[in-house]
Coordinates of N, CA and C in Angstrom, one line a residue:
Chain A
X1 N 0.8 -1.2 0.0 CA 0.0 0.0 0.0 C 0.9 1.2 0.0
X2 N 0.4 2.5 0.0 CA 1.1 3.5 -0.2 C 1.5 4.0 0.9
X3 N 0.7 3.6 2.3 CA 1.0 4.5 3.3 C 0.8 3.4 4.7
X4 N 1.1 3.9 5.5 CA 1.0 3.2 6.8 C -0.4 2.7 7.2
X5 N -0.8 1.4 7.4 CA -1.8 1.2 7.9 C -2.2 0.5 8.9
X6 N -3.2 0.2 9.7 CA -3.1 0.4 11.2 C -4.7 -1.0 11.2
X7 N -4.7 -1.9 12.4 CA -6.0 -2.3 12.2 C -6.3 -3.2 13.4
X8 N -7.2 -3.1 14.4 CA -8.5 -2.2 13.8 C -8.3 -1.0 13.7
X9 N -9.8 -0.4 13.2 CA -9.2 1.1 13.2 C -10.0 1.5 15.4
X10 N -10.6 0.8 15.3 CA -11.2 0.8 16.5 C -11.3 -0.5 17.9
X11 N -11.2 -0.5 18.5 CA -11.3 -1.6 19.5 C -11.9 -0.9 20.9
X12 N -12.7 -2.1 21.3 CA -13.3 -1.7 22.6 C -13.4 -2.9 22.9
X13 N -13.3 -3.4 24.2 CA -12.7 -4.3 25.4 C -12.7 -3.8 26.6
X14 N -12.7 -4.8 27.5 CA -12.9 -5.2 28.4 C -12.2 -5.2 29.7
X15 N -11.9 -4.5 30.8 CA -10.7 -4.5 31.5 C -10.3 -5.7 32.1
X16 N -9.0 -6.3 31.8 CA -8.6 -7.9 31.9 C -8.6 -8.2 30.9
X17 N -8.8 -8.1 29.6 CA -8.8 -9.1 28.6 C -7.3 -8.5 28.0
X18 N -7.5 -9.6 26.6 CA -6.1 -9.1 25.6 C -6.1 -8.8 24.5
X19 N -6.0 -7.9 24.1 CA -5.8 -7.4 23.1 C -4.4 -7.3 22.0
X20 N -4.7 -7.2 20.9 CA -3.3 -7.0 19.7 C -4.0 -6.0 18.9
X21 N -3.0 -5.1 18.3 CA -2.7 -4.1 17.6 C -1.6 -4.5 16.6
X22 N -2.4 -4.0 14.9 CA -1.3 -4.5 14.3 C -1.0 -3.2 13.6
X23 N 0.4 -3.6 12.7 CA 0.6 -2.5 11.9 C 1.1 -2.9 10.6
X24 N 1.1 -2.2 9.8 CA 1.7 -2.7 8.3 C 2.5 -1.6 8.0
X25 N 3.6 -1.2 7.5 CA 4.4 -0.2 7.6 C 4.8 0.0 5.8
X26 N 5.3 0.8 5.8 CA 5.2 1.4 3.9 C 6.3 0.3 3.5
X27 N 6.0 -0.2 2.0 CA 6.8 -1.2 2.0 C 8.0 -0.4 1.5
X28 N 9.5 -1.2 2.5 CA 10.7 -0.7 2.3 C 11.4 0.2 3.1
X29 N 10.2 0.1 4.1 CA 10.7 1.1 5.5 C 11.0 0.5 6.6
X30 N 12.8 0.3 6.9 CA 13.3 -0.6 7.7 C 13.0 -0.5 9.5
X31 N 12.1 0.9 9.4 CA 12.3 1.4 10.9 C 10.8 1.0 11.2
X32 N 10.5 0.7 12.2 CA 9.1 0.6 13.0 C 8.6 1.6 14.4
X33 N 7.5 2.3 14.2 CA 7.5 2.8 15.8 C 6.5 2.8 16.3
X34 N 6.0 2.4 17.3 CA 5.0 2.7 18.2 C 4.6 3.5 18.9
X35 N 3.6 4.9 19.1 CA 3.5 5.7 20.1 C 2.0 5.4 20.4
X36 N 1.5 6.3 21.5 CA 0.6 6.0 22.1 C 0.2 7.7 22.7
X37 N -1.0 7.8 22.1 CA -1.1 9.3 22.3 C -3.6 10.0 23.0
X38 N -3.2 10.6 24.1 CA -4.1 10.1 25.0 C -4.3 11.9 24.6
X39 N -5.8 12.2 25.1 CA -6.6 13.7 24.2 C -5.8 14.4 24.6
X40 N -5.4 15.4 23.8 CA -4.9 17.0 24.2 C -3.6 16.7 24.2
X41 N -3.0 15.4 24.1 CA -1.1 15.4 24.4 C -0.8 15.0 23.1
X42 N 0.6 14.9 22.8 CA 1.1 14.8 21.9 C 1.5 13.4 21.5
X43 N 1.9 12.7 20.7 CA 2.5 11.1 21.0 C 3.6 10.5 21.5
X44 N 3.1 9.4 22.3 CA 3.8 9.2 23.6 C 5.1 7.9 23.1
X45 N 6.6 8.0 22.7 CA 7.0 6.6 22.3 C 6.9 5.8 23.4
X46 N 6.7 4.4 22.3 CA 6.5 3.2 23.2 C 7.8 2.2 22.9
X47 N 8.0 2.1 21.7 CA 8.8 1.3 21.0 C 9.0 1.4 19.5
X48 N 10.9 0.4 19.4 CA 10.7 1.3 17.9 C 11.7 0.2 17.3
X49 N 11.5 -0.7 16.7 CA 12.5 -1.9 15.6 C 13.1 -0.9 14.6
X50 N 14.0 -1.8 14.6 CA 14.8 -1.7 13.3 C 15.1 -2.6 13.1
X51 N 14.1 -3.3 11.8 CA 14.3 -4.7 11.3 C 13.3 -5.2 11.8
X52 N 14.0 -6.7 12.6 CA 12.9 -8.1 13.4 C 13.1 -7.5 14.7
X53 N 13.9 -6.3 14.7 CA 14.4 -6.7 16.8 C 13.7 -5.8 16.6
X54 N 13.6 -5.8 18.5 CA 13.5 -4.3 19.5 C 14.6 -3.5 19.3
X55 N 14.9 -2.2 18.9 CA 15.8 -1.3 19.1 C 16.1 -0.5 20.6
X56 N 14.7 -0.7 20.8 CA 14.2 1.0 21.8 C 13.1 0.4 22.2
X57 N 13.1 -0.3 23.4 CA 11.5 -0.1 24.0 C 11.7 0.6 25.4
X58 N 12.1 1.6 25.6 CA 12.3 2.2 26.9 C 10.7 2.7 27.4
X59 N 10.0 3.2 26.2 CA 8.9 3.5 26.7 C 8.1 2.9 26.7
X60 N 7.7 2.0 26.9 CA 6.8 0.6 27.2 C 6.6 0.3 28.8
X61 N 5.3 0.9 29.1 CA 4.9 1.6 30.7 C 5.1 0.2 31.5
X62 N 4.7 -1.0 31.3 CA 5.1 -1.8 32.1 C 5.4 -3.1 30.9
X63 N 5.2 -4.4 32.2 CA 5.4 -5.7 31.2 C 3.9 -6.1 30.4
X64 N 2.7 -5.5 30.9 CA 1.9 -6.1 29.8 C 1.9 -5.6 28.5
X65 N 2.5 -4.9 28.4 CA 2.9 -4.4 27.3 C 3.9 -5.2 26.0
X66 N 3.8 -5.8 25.2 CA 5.0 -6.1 23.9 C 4.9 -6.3 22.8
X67 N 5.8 -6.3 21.5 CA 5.2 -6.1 20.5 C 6.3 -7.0 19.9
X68 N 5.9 -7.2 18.9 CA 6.7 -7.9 17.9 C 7.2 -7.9 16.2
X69 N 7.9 -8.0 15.7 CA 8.0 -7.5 14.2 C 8.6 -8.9 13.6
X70 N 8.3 -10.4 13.4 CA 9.1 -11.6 13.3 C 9.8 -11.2 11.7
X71 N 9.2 -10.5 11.1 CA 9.6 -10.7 9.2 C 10.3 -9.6 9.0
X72 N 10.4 -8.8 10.0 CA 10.7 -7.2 9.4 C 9.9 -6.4 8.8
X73 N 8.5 -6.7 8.8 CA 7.7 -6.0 8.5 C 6.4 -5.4 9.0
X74 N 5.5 -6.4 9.1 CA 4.2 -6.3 9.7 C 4.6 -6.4 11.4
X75 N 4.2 -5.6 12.1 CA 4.0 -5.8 13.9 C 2.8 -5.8 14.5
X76 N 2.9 -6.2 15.7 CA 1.9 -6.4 16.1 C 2.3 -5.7 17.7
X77 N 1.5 -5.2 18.3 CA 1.7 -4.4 19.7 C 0.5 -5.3 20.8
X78 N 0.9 -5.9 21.6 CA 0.2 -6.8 22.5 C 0.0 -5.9 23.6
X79 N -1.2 -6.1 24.3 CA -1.4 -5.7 25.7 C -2.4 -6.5 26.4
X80 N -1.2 -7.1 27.7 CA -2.1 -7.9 28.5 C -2.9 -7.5 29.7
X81 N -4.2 -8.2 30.2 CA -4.9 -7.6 31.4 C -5.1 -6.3 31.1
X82 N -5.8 -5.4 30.4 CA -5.7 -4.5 30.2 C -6.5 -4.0 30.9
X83 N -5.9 -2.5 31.0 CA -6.5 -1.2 32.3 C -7.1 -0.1 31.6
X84 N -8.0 0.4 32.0 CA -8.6 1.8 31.9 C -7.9 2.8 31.1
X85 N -6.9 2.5 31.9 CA -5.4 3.8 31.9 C -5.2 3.6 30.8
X86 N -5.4 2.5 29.6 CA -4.3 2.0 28.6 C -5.1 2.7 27.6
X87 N -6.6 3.2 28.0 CA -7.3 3.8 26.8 C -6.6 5.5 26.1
X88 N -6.7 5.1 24.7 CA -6.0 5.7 23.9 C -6.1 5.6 22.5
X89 N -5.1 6.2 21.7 CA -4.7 6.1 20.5 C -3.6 5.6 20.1
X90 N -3.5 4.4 19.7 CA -2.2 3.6 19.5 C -1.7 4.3 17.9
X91 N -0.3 5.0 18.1 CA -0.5 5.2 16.4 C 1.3 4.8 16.4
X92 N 1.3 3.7 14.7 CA 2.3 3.4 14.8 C 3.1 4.3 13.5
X93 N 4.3 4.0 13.4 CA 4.7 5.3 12.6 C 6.0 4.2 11.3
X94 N 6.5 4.2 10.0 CA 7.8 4.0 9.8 C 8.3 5.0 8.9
X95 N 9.8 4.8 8.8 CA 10.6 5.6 8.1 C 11.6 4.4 7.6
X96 N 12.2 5.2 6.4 CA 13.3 4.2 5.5 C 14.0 3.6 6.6
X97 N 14.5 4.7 7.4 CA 15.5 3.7 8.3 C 16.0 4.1 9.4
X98 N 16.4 4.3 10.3 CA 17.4 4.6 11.4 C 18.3 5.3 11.4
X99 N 19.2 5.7 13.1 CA 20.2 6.1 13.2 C 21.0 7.2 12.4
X100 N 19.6 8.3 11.8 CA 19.9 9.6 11.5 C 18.6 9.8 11.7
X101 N 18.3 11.0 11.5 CA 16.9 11.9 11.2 C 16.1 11.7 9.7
X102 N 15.0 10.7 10.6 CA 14.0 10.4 9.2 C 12.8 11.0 9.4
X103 N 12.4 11.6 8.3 CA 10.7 11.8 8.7 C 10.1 10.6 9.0
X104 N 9.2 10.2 9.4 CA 8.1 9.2 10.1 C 7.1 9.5 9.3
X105 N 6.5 8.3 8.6 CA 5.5 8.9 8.4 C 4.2 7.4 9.0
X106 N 3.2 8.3 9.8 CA 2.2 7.7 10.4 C 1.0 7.5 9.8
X107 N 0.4 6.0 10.5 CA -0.6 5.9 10.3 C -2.4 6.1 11.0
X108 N -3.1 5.7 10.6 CA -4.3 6.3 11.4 C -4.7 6.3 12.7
X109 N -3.9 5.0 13.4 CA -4.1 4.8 15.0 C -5.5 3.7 14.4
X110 N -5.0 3.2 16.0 CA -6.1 2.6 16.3 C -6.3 3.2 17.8
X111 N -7.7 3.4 18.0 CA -8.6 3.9 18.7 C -8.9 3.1 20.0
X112 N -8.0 2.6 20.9 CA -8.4 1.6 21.9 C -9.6 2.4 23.1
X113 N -10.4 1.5 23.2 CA -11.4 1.9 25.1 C -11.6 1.1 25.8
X114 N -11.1 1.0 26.6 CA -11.2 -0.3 27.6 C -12.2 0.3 28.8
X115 N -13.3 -0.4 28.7 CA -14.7 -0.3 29.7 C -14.3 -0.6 31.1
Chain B
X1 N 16.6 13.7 30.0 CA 15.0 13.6 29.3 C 15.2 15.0 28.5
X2 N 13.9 15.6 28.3 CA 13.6 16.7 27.2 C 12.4 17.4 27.3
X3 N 12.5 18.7 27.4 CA 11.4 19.1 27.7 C 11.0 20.1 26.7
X4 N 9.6 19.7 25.8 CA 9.1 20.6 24.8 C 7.9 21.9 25.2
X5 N 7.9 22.8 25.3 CA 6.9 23.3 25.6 C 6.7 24.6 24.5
X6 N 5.0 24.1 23.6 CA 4.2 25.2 23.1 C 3.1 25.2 23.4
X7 N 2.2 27.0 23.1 CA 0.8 27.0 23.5 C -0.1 25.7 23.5
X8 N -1.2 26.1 24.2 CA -2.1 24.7 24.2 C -2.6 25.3 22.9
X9 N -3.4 26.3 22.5 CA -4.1 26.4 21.9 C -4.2 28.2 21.5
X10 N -4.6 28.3 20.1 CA -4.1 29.4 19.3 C -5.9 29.9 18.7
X11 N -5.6 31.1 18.4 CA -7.2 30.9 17.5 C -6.5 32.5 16.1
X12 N -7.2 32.7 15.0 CA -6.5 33.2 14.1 C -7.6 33.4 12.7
X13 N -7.4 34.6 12.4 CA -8.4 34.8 10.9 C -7.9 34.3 9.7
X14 N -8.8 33.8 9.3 CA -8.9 32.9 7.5 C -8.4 34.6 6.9
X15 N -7.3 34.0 6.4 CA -6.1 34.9 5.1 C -5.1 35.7 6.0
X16 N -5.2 35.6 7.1 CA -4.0 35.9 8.5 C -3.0 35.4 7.7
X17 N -1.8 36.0 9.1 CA -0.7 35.1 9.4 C -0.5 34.5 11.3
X18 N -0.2 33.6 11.4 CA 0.0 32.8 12.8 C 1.6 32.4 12.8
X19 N 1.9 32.3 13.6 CA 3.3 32.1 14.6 C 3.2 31.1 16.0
X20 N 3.2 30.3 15.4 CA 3.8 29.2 16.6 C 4.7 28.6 17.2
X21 N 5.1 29.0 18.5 CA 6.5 28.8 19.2 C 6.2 27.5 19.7
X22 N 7.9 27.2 19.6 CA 8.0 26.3 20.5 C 9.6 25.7 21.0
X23 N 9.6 26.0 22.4 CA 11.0 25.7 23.1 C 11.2 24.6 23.6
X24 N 12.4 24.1 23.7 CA 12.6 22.7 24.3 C 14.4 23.3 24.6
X25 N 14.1 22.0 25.8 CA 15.8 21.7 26.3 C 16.2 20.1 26.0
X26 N 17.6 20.1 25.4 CA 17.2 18.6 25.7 C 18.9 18.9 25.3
X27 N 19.7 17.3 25.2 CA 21.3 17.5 25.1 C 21.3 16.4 23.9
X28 N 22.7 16.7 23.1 CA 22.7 15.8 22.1 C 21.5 16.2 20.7
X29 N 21.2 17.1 20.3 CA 20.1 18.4 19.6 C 20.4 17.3 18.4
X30 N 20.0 17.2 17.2 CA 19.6 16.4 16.1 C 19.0 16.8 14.8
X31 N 17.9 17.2 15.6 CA 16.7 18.0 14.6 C 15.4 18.3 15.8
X32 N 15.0 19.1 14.5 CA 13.4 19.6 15.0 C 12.7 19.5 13.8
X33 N 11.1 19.0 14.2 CA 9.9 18.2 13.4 C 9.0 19.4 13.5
X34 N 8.0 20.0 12.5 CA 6.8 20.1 12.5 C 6.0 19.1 11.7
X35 N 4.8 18.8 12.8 CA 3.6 17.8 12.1 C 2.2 18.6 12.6
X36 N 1.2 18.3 11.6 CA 0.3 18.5 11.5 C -0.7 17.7 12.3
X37 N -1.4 17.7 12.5 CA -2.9 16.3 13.1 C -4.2 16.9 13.1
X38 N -4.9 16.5 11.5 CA -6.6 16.9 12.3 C -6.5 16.2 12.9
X39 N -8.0 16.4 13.5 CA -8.3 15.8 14.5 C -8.8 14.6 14.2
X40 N -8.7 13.5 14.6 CA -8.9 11.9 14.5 C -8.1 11.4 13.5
X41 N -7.1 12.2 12.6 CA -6.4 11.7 12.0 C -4.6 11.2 12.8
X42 N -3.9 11.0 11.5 CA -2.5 11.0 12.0 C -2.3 11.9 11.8
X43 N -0.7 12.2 12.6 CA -0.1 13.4 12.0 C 0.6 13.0 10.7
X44 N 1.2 14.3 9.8 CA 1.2 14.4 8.7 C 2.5 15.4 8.5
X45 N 3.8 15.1 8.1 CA 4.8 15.8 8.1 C 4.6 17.0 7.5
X46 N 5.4 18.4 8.3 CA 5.4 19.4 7.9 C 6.7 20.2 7.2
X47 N 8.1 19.8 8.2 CA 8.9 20.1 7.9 C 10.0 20.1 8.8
X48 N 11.7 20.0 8.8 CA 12.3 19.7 9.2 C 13.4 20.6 9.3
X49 N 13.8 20.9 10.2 CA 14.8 21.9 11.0 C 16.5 21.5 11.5
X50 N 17.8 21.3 11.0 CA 18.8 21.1 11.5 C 19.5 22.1 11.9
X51 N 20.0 22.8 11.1 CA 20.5 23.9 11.2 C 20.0 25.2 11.2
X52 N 20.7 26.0 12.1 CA 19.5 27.7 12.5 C 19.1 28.3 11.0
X53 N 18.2 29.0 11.6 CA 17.3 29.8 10.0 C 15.9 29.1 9.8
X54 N 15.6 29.6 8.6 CA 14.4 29.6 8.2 C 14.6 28.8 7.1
X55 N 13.7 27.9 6.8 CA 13.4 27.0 5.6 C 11.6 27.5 5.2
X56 N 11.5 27.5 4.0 CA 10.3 28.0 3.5 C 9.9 26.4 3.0
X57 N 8.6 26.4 2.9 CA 8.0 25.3 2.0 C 6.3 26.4 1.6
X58 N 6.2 26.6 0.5 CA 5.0 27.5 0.2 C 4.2 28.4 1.4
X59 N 3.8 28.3 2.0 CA 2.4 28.9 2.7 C 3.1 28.5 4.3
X60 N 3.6 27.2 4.6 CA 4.4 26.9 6.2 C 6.3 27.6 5.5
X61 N 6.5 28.3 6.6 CA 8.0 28.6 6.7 C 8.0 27.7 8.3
X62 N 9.4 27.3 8.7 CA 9.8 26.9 10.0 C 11.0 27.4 10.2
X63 N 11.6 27.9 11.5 CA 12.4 28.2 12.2 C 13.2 27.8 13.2
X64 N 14.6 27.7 13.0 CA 15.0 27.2 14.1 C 16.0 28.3 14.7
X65 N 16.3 28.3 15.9 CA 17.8 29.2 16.9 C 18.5 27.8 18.2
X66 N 18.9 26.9 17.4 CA 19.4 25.8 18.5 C 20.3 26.7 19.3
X67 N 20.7 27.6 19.5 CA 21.5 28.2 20.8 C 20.2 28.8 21.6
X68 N 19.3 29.3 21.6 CA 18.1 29.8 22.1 C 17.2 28.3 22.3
X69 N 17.4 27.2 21.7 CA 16.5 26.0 22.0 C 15.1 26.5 21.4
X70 N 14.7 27.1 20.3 CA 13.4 27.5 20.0 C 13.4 27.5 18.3
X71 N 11.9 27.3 18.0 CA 11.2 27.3 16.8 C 10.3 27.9 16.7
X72 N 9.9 27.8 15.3 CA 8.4 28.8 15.5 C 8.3 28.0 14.1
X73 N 6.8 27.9 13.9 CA 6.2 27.5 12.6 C 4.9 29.1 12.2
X74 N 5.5 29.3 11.0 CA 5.0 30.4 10.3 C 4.2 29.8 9.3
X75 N 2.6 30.4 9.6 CA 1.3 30.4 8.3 C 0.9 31.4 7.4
X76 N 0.9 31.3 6.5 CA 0.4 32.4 6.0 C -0.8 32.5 5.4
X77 N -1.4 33.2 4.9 CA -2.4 33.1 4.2 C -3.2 31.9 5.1
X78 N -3.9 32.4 5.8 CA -4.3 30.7 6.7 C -5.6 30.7 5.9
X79 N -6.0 29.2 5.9 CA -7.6 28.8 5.3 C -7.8 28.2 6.4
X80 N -8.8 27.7 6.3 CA -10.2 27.1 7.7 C -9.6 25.8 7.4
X81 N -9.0 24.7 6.4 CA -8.5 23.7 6.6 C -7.3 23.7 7.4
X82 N -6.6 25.0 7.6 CA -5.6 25.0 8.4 C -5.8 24.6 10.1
X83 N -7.0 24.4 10.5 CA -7.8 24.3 11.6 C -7.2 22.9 11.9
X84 N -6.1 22.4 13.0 CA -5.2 21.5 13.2 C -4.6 21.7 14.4
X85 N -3.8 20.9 15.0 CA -3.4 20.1 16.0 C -1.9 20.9 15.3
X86 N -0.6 21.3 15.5 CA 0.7 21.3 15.3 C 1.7 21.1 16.6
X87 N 2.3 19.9 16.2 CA 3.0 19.0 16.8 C 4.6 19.4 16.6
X88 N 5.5 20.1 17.3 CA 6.7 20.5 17.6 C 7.3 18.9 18.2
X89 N 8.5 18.2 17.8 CA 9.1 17.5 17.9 C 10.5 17.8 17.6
X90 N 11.3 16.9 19.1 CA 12.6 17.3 19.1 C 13.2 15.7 18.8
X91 N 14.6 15.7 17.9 CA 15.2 14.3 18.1 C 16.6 14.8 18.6
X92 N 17.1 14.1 19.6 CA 18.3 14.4 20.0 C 18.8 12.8 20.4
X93 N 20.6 12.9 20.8 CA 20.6 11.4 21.6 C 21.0 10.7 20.2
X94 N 21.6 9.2 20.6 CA 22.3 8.9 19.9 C 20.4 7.8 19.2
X95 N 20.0 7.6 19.3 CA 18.5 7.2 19.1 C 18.0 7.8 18.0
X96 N 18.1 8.9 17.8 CA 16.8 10.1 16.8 C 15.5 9.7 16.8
X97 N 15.1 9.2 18.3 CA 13.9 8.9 17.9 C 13.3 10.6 18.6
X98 N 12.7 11.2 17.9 CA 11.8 12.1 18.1 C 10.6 12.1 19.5
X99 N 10.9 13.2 20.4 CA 10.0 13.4 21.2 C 9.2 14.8 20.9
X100 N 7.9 14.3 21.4 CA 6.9 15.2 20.9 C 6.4 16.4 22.2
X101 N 5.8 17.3 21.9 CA 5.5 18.2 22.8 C 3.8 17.9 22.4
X102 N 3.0 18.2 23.6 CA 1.7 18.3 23.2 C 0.8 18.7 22.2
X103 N 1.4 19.5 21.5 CA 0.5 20.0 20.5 C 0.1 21.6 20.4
X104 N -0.4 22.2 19.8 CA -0.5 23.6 19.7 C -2.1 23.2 18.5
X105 N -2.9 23.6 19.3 CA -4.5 23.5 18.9 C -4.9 24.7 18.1
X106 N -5.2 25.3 16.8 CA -5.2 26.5 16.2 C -6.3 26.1 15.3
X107 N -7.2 27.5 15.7 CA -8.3 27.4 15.1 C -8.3 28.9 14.4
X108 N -9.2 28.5 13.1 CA -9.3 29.6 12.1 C -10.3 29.6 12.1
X109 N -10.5 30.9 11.9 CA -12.3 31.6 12.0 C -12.9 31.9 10.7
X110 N -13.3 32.2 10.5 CA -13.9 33.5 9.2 C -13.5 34.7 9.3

């Protein structure tokens, strides 16, 4: 596809259950990122591959939190037992590549609400 | 860490011009981001800042003074689509992953 895409575009659940977040990133864009952005603030990073690995998950609020990238492409952002707190906008982001200054370019989020 | 700080929120007449600041501290400087966000969308790149001065792209100019730690995103001629979220982002650190500041909420009137 041409651009970043995100899916669901919406989710609502349950507090305790589990949820996945996926992402598809522009094809040929080696970098992956995850933020997480809650009304009125800006986006929050969570995590960021380059390639299959984790590069950077510093911002990944606890352990229910993880994500994965197995092909270097598509990821997926897990969250277990989920809380109130975790309601948000998951939006993930890629760029060609790393370890200089790339623009990001994002996708639509997905819309989490945990009841 | 790093600290971004611009207005919450701006208001401004359709065929104006608007000025949006924004300062941050942080070590290890990189770049500076402007992004766009309607509302429920993503954000949407605007333009990129390394070195001090002014870069023009049509209608958005952006500014940087990395000895001062500040930017400003310049509108011109604003339209009512310009009615947006603008997202000030700093990358520093051997990382470049970009931190973001809250946003700057700017609304155009008639």
């Amino acid at each position: 596809g041409a651009g970043v895409s995100q899916t669901p575009s919406n989710k609502v659940t349950e507090k305790g259950k589990y949820v996945e977040l996926r992402c598809d990133p522009i094809s040929g864009h080696t970098a992956l990122y995850w933020y997480r952005q809650s009304l009125g603030q800006g986006p929050e990073f969570l995590i960021y591959f380059q390639g299959t690995g984790a590069a950077d998950d510093s911002g990944l609020p606890n352990d229910r939190f993880f994500a994965v990238r197995p092909e270097g492409s598509v990821s997926t952002l897990k969250i277990q037992r989920t809380e109130r707190g975790d309601s948000a906008v998951y939006l993930c982001a890629s760029s060609f590549t790393s370890g200089s200054v790339e623009t990001q370019y994002f996708g639509p989020g997905t819309r989490l609400l945990v009841l | 860490g790093q600290n971004i700080d611009q207005p919450t929120e701006m208001t401004a007449t359709e065929g104006a011009i608007v000025q949006i600041n924004c300062t941050y501290q942080t070590s290890g400087f990189n770049g500076l981001f402007w992004y766009q966000q309607h509302a429920g969308e993503a954000p949407t790149f605007l333009s990129y800042n390394v070195l001090d001065g002014l870069e023009e792209k049509g209608r958005f100019s952006s500014f940087l003074s990395r000895s001062k730690g500040y930017s400003y995103l310049l509108l011109k001629e604003l339209q009512m689509k310009d009615s947006a979220s603008y997202l000030c982002a700093v990358s520093s650190g051997g990382s470049y992953i970009p931190t973001f500041g809250r946003g700057t909420s700017l609304i155009v009137h008639p």
